[in-house]
Coordinates of C-alpha atoms in Angstrom, one line a residue:
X1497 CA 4.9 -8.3 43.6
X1498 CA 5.1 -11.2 41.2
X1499 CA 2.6 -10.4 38.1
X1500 CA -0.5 -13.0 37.8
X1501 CA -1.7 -15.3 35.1
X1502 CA -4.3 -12.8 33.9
X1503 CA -1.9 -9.5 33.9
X1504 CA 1.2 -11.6 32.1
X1505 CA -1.6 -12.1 29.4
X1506 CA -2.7 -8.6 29.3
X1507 CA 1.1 -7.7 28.6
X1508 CA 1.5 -10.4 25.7
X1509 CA -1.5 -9.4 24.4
X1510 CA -0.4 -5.9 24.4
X1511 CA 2.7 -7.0 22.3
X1512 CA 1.2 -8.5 20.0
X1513 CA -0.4 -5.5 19.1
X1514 CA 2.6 -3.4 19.4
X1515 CA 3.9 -5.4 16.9
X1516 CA 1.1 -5.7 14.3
X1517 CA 1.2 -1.1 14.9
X1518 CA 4.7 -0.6 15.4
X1519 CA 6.9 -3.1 14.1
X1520 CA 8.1 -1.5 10.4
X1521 CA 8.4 1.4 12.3
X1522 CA 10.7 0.0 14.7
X1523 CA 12.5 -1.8 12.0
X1524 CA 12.6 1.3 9.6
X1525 CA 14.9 2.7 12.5
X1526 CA 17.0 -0.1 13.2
X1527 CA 18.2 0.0 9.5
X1528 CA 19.5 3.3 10.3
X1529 CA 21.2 2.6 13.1
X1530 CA 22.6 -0.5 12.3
X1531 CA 22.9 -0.2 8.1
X1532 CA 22.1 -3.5 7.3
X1533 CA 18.3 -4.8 6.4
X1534 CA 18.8 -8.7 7.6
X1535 CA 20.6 -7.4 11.0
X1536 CA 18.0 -5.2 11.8
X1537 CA 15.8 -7.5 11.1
X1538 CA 17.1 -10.4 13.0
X1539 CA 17.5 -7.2 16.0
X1540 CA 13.5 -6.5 15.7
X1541 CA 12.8 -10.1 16.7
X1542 CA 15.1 -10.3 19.3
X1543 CA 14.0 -7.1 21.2
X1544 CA 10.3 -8.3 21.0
X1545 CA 11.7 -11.7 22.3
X1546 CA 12.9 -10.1 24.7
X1547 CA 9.8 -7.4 25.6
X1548 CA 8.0 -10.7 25.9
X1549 CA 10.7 -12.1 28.5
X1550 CA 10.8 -8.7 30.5
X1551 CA 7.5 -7.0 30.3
X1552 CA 5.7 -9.1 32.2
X1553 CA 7.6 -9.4 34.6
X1554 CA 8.7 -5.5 34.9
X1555 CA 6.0 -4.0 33.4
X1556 CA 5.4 -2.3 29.8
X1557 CA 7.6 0.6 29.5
X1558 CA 6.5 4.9 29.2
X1559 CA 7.6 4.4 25.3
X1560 CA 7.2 1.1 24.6
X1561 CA 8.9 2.0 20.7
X1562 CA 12.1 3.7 21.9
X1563 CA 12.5 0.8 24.5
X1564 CA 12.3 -1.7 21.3
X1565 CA 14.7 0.4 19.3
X1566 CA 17.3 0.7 22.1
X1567 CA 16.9 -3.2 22.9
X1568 CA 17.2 -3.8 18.9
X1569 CA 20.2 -1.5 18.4
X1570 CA 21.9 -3.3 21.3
X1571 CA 21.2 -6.7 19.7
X1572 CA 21.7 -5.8 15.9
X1573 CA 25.7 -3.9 17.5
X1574 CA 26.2 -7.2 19.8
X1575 CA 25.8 -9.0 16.6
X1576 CA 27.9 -7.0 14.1
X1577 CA 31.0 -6.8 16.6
X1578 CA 30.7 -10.4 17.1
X1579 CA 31.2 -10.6 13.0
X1580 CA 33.7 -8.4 13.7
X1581 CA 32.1 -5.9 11.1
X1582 CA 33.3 -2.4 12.1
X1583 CA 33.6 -1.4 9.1
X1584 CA 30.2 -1.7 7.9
X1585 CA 28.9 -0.1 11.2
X1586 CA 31.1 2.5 11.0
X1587 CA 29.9 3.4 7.6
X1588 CA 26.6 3.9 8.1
X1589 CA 27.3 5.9 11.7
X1590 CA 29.3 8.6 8.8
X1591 CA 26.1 8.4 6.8
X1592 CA 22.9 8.4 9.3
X1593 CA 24.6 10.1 12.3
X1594 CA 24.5 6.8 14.2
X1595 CA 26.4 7.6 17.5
X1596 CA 23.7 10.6 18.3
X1597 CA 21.2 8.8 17.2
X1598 CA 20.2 7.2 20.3
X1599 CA 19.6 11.0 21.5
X1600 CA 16.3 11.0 19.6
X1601 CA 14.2 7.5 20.9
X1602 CA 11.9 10.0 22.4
X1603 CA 11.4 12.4 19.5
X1604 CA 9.3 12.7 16.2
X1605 CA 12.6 12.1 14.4
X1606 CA 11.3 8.4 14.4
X1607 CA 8.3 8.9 12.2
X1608 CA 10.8 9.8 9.4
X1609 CA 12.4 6.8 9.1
X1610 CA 10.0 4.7 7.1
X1611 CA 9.8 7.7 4.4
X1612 CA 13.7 7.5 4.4
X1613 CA 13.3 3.8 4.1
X1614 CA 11.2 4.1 1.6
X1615 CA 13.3 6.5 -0.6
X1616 CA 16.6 3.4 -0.6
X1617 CA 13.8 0.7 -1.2
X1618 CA 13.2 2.9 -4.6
X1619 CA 16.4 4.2 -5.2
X1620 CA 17.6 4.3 -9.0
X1621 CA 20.0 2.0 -8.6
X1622 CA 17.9 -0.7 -8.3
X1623 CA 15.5 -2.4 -11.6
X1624 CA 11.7 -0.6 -11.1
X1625 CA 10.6 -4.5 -10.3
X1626 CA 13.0 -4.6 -7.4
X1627 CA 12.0 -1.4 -6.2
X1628 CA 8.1 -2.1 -5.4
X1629 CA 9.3 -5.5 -4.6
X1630 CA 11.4 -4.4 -1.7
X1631 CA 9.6 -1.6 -0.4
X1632 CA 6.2 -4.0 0.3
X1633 CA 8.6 -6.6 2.2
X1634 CA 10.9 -4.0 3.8
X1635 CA 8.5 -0.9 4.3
X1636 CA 5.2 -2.6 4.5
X1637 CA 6.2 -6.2 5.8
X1638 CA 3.7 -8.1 3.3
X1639 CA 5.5 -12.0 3.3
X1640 CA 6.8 -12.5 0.2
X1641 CA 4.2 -14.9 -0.6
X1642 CA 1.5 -12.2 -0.8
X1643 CA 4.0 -9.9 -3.0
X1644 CA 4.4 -12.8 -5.1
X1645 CA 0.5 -13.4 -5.8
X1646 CA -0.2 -10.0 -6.2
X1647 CA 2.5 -9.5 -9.2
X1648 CA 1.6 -13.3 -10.9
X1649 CA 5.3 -14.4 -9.7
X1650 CA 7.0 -17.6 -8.7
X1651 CA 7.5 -16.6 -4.7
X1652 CA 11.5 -18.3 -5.3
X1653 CA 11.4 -15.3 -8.6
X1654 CA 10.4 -12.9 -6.0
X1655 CA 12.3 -13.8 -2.9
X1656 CA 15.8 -13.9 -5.5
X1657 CA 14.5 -10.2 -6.6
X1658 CA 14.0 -8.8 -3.2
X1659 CA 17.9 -11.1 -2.2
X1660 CA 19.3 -9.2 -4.7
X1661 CA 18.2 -5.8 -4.2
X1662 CA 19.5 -5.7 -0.5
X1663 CA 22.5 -6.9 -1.5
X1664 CA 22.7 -3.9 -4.3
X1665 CA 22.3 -1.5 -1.3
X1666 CA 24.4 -2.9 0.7
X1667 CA 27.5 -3.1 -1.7
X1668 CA 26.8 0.2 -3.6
X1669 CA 26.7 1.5 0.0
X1670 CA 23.2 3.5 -1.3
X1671 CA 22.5 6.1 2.0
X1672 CA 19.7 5.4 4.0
X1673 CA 18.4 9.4 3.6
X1674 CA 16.0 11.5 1.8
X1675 CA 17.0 12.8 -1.5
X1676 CA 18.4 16.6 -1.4
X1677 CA 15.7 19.2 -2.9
X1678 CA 17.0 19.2 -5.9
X1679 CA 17.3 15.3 -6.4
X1680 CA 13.2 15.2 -5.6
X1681 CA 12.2 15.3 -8.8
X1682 CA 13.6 12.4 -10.8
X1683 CA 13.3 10.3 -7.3
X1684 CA 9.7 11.0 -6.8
X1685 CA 7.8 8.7 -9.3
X1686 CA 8.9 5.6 -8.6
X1687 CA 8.0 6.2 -4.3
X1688 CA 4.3 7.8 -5.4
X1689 CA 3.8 4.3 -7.9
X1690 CA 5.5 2.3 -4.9
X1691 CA 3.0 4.2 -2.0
X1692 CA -0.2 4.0 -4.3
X1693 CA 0.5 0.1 -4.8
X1694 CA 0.9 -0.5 -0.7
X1695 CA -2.4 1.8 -0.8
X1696 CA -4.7 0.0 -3.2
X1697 CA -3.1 -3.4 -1.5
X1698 CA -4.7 -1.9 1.5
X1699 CA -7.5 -0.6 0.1
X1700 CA -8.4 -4.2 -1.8
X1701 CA -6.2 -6.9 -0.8
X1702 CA -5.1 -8.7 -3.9
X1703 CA -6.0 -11.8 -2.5
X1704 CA -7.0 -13.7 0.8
X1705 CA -10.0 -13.9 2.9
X1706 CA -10.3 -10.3 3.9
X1707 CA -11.7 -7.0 1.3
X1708 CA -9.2 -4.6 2.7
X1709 CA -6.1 -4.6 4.9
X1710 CA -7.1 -0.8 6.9
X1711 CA -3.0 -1.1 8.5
X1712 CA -1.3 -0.8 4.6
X1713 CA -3.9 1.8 3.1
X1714 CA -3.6 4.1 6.7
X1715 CA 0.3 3.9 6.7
X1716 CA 0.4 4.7 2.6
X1717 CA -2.2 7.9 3.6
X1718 CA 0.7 8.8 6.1
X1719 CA 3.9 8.3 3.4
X1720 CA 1.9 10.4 1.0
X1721 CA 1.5 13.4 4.0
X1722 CA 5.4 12.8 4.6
X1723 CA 6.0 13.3 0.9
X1724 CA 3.6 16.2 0.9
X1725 CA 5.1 18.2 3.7
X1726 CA 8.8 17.2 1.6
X1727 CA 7.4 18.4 -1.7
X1728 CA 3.6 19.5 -2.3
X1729 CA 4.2 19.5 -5.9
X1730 CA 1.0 18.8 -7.9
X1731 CA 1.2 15.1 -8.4
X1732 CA 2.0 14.4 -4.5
X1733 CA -1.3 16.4 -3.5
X1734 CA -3.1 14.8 -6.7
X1735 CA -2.0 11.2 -5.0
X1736 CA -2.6 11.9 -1.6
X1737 CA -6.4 13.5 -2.8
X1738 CA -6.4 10.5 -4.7
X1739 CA -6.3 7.9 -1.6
X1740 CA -8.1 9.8 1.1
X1741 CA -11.6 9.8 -1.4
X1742 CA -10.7 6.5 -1.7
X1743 CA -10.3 5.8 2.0
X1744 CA -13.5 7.8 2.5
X1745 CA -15.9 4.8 0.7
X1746 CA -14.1 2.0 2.8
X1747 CA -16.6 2.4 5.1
X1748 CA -19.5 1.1 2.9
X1749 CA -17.8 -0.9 0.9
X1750 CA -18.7 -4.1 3.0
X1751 CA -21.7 -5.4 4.7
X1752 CA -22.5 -6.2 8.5
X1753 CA -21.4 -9.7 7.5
X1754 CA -18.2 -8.8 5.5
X1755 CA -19.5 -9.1 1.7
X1756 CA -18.3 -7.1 -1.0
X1757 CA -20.7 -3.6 -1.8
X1758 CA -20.4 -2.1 -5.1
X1759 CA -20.3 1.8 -5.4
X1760 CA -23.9 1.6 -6.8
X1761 CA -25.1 -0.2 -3.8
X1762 CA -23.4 2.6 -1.1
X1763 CA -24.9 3.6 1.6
X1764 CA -23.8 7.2 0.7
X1765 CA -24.0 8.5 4.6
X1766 CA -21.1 6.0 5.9
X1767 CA -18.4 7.9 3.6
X1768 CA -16.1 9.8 5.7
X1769 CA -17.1 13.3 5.1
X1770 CA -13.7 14.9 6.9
X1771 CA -12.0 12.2 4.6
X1772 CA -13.7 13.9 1.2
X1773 CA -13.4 17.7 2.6
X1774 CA -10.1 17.3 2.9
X1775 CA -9.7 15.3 -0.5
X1776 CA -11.6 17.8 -2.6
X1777 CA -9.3 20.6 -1.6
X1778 CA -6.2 18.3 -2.5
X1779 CA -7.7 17.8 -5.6
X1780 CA -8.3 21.8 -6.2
X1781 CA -4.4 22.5 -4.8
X1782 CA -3.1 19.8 -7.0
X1783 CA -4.9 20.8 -10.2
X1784 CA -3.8 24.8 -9.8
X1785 CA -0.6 23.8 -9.9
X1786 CA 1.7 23.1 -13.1
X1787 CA 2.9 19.6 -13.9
X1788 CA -0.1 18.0 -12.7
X1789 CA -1.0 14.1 -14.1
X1790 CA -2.3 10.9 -13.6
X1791 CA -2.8 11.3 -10.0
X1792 CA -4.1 14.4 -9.8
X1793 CA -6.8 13.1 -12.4
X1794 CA -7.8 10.2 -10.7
X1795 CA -8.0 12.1 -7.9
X1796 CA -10.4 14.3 -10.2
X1797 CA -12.8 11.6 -11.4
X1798 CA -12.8 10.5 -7.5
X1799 CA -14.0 13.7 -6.8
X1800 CA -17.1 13.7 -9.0
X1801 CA -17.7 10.7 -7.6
X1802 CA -17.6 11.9 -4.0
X1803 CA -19.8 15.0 -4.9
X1804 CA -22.7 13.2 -5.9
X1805 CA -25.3 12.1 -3.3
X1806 CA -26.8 9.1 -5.3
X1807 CA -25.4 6.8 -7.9
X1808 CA -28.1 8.3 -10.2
X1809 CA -26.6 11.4 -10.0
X1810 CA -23.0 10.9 -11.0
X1811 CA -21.9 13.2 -13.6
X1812 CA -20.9 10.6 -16.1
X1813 CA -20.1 12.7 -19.0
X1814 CA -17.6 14.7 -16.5
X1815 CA -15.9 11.1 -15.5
X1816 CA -15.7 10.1 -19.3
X1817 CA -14.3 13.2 -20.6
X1818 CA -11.2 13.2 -17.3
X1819 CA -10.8 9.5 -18.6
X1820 CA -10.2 10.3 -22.5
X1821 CA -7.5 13.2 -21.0
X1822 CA -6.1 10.4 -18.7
X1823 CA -6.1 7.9 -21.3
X1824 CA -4.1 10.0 -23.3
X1825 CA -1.5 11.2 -20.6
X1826 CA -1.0 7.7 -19.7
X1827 CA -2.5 5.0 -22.0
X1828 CA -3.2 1.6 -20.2
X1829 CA -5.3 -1.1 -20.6
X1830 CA -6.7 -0.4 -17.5
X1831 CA -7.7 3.1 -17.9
X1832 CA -8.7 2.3 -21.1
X1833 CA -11.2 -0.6 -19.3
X1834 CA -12.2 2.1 -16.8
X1835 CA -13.5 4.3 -20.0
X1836 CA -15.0 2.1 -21.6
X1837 CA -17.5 1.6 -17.9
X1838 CA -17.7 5.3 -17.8
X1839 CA -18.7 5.3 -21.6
X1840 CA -21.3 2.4 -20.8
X1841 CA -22.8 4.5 -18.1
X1842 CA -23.0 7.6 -20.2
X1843 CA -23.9 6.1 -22.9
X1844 CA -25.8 2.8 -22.5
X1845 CA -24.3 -0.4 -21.7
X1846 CA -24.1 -1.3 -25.8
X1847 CA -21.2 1.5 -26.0
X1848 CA -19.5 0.4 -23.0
X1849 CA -19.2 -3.4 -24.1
X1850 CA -18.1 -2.8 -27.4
X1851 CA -15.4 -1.0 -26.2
X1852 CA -14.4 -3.5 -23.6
X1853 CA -14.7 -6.6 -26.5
X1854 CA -12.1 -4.4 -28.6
X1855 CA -9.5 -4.8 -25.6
X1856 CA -10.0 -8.1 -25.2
X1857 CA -9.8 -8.7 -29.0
X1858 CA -6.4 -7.3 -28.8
X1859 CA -5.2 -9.6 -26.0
X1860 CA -5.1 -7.4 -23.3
X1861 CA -6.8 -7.9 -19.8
X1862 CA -6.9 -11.3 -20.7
X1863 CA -5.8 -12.5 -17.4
X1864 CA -7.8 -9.6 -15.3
X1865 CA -10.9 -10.6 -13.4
X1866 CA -12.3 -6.8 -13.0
X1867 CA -12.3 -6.8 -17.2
X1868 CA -14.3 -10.1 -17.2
X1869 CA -16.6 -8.6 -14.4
X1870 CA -17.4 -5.6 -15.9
X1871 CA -17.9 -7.2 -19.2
X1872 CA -20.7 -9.7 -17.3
X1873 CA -22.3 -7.0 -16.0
X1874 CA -23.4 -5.0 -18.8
X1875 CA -23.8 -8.3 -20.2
X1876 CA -26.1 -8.5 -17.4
X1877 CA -28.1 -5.4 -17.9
X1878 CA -28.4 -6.1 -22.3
X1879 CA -30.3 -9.0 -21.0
X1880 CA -27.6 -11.5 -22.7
X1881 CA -27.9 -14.0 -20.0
X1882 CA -25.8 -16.7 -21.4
X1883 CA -23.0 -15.0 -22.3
X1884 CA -23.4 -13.3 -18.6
X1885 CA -23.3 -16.0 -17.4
X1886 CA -19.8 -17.5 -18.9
X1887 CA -18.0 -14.3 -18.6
X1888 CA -19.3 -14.0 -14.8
X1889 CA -17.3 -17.6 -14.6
X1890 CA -14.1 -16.4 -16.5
X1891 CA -14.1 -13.9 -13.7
X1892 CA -14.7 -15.8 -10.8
X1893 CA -11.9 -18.2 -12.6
X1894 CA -9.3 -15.6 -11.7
X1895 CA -10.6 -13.9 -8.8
X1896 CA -8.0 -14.0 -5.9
X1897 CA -10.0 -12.2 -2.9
X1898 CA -12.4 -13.9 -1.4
X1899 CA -15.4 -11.8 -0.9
X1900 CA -15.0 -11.2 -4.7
X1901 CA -15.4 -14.8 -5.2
X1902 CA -18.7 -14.7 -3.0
X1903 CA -20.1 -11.3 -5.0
X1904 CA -19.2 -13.4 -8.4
X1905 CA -20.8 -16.4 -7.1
X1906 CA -24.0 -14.6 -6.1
X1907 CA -24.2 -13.1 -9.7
X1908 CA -23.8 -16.7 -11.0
X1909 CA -26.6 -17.7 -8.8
X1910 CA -29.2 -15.0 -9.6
X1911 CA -28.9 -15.6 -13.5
X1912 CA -29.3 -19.6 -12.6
X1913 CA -25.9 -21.0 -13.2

């Protein structure tokens, strides 16, 4: 029976979601099987070109992802014989077990291949810059546009870092795999920096019109459970802890209309409770164990902050004492910013300010809107309107997201600027 209007539009509907769900996983697997990142990607586009030739007219498929890999691989091989590259196929069937892959489409095995993706996208070989870089375009599929605004980059700089870094893997021949045991620990901290970048890009998009992007911070909650089953060492519980108390707030952290809601202002009975149970006892596993750091204390000071049922009764003192032992694991300007609001709310806003000025003083944060905005607001609360008022505008200067922009704008407006 020929397919109607109305259920040809149902199936290219349902594609297009496919592809905004599935699509770096489907990619992540054609790497494997075909070794090269440009061929596989050219081979996802052509198997959804063709799902959107054939599915309406056969139907969608029992697993619509193994019948996109299989069409992909039989593109991406199509392709590479008609460049006559054997070699470079052959290669990578030695390394990833190529020829028996197929025998897996149906299996779990797939879920793997973005964390072994992953793991080449932050391989050693290539600079630390390269690394994130790749892994957001590769793993995540961010354009390089957005990767570009989010690290303050010419998108031609970026695009000629993320050129060359395929091209390193390709001619080093780097494995498409997960690092032996005993290789773990020197490969581990660049994927956690890499996975907690794609989360808080998720979390709080670095730009654009939307707050959050739910697809990046879910599939960076799912890497860090990958990583954790690999290795629960004490940082990769600390990180995972780390995102899932985080995840837990996204719920209040916009209005019915989309604006911007600061922790203080939380509806405190939106947060996912499964979310935080599950976080606090990450928290507890990662900080029994040795070697613990910087995400393991995060994950600490997000703790307090889930265990308190009103902003009145966070334990400041708690989150400015993790913050001084943070600070000194891992000085930053940021973390050093973040004390000096924990200090402010212990403390009085006075203390807080002071402490943010000095920063400044020294050049640093210059060019960050959240240093700006927290300066504004105790500002704000000293009663200094003025000078609320023009560091409110520096802010709102540099802000990138817009439902920042609006909250800044707002402030602006209530002290009469």
């Amino acid at each position: 029976m020929k397919p109607t209007a109305e259920t040809a539009a149902a199936v290219r509907n349902n594609i297009d979601a496919l592809y905004r769900a599935e699509s770096r996983r489907v990619f992540a697997t054609l790497i494997r099987l075909l070794g090269d990142f440009d061929i596989a990607e050219e081979a996802l586009h052509d198997a959804f070109r063709s799902a959107l030739e054939q599915w309406p007219r056969d139907g969608i498929p029992a697993n619509p992802r193994a019948w996109l890999v299989s069409a992909g691989r039989f593109k991406g091989v199509d392709k590479l014989r008609r460049q006559s590259r054997y070699d470079l196929y052959e290669d990578m069937a030695q390394v990833a077990g190529t020829e028996s892959a197929s025998s897996d489409l149906d299996g779990d095995g797939l879920e793997d291949d973005r964390l072994r993706l992953i793991f080449t996208c932050c391989h050693p070989a290539l600079p630390a810059e390269a690394q994130v870089a790749l892994t957001l375009r590769e793993v995540c599929g961010l354009a390089t546009e957005e990767i570009a605004r989010a690290f303050l980059l010419p998108t031609p700089t970026l695009a000629q870092r993320i050129v060359r870094a395929k091209a390193k893997i390709r001619d080093a021949k780097i494995p498409y795999r997960t690092p032996e045991r005993g290789e773990l620990a020197e490969r581990l901290p660049p994927v956690l920096q890499v996975v907690y970048l794609v989360f808080n890009e998720g979390y709080s998009a670095s730009s654009g019109p939307e707050l959050n992007r739910p697809d990046l911070s879910a599939e960076a909650i799912r890497l860090g459970r990958l990583l954790v089953e690999l290795l629960p060492a004490a940082e990769v519980q600390g990180l995972l802890a780390l995102m899932l108390l985080h995840e837990s707030r996204r719920p209040a952290r916009r209005s019915a209309d989309g604006e911007l809601v600061l922790l203080e202002d939380q509806d405190r009975s939106l947060w996912a409770s499964a979310l935080i149970e599950e976080g606090l006892q990450r928290v507890e596993q990662a900080l029994r164990q040795p070697g613990y750091g910087v995400y393991a204390l995060q994950a600490a000071i997000a703790a307090v902050h889930a265990g308190a049922t009103s902003a009145a009764a966070t334990d400041w003192r708690q989150i400015a004492g993790l913050y001084e032992v943070l600070l000194k694991l891992a000085p930053s300007p940021v973390i050093a910013l973040n004390r000096a609001v924990a200090i402010a709310m212990r403390d009085g806003p006075a203390a807080g300010l002071a402490l943010i000025d000095a920063i400044l003083a020294e050049g640093n944060l210059a060019e960050y809107h959240l240093a700006h905005a927290a300066r504004a607001d105790l500002l704000r609360r000293l009663g200094r309107t003025d000078s609320a008022l023009h560091a409110y505008q520096t802010a709102l200067a540099l802000a990138k997201q817009e439902p920042e922009r609006r909250f800044l704008q707002r402030r602006i407006g209530e002290l009469g600027g």
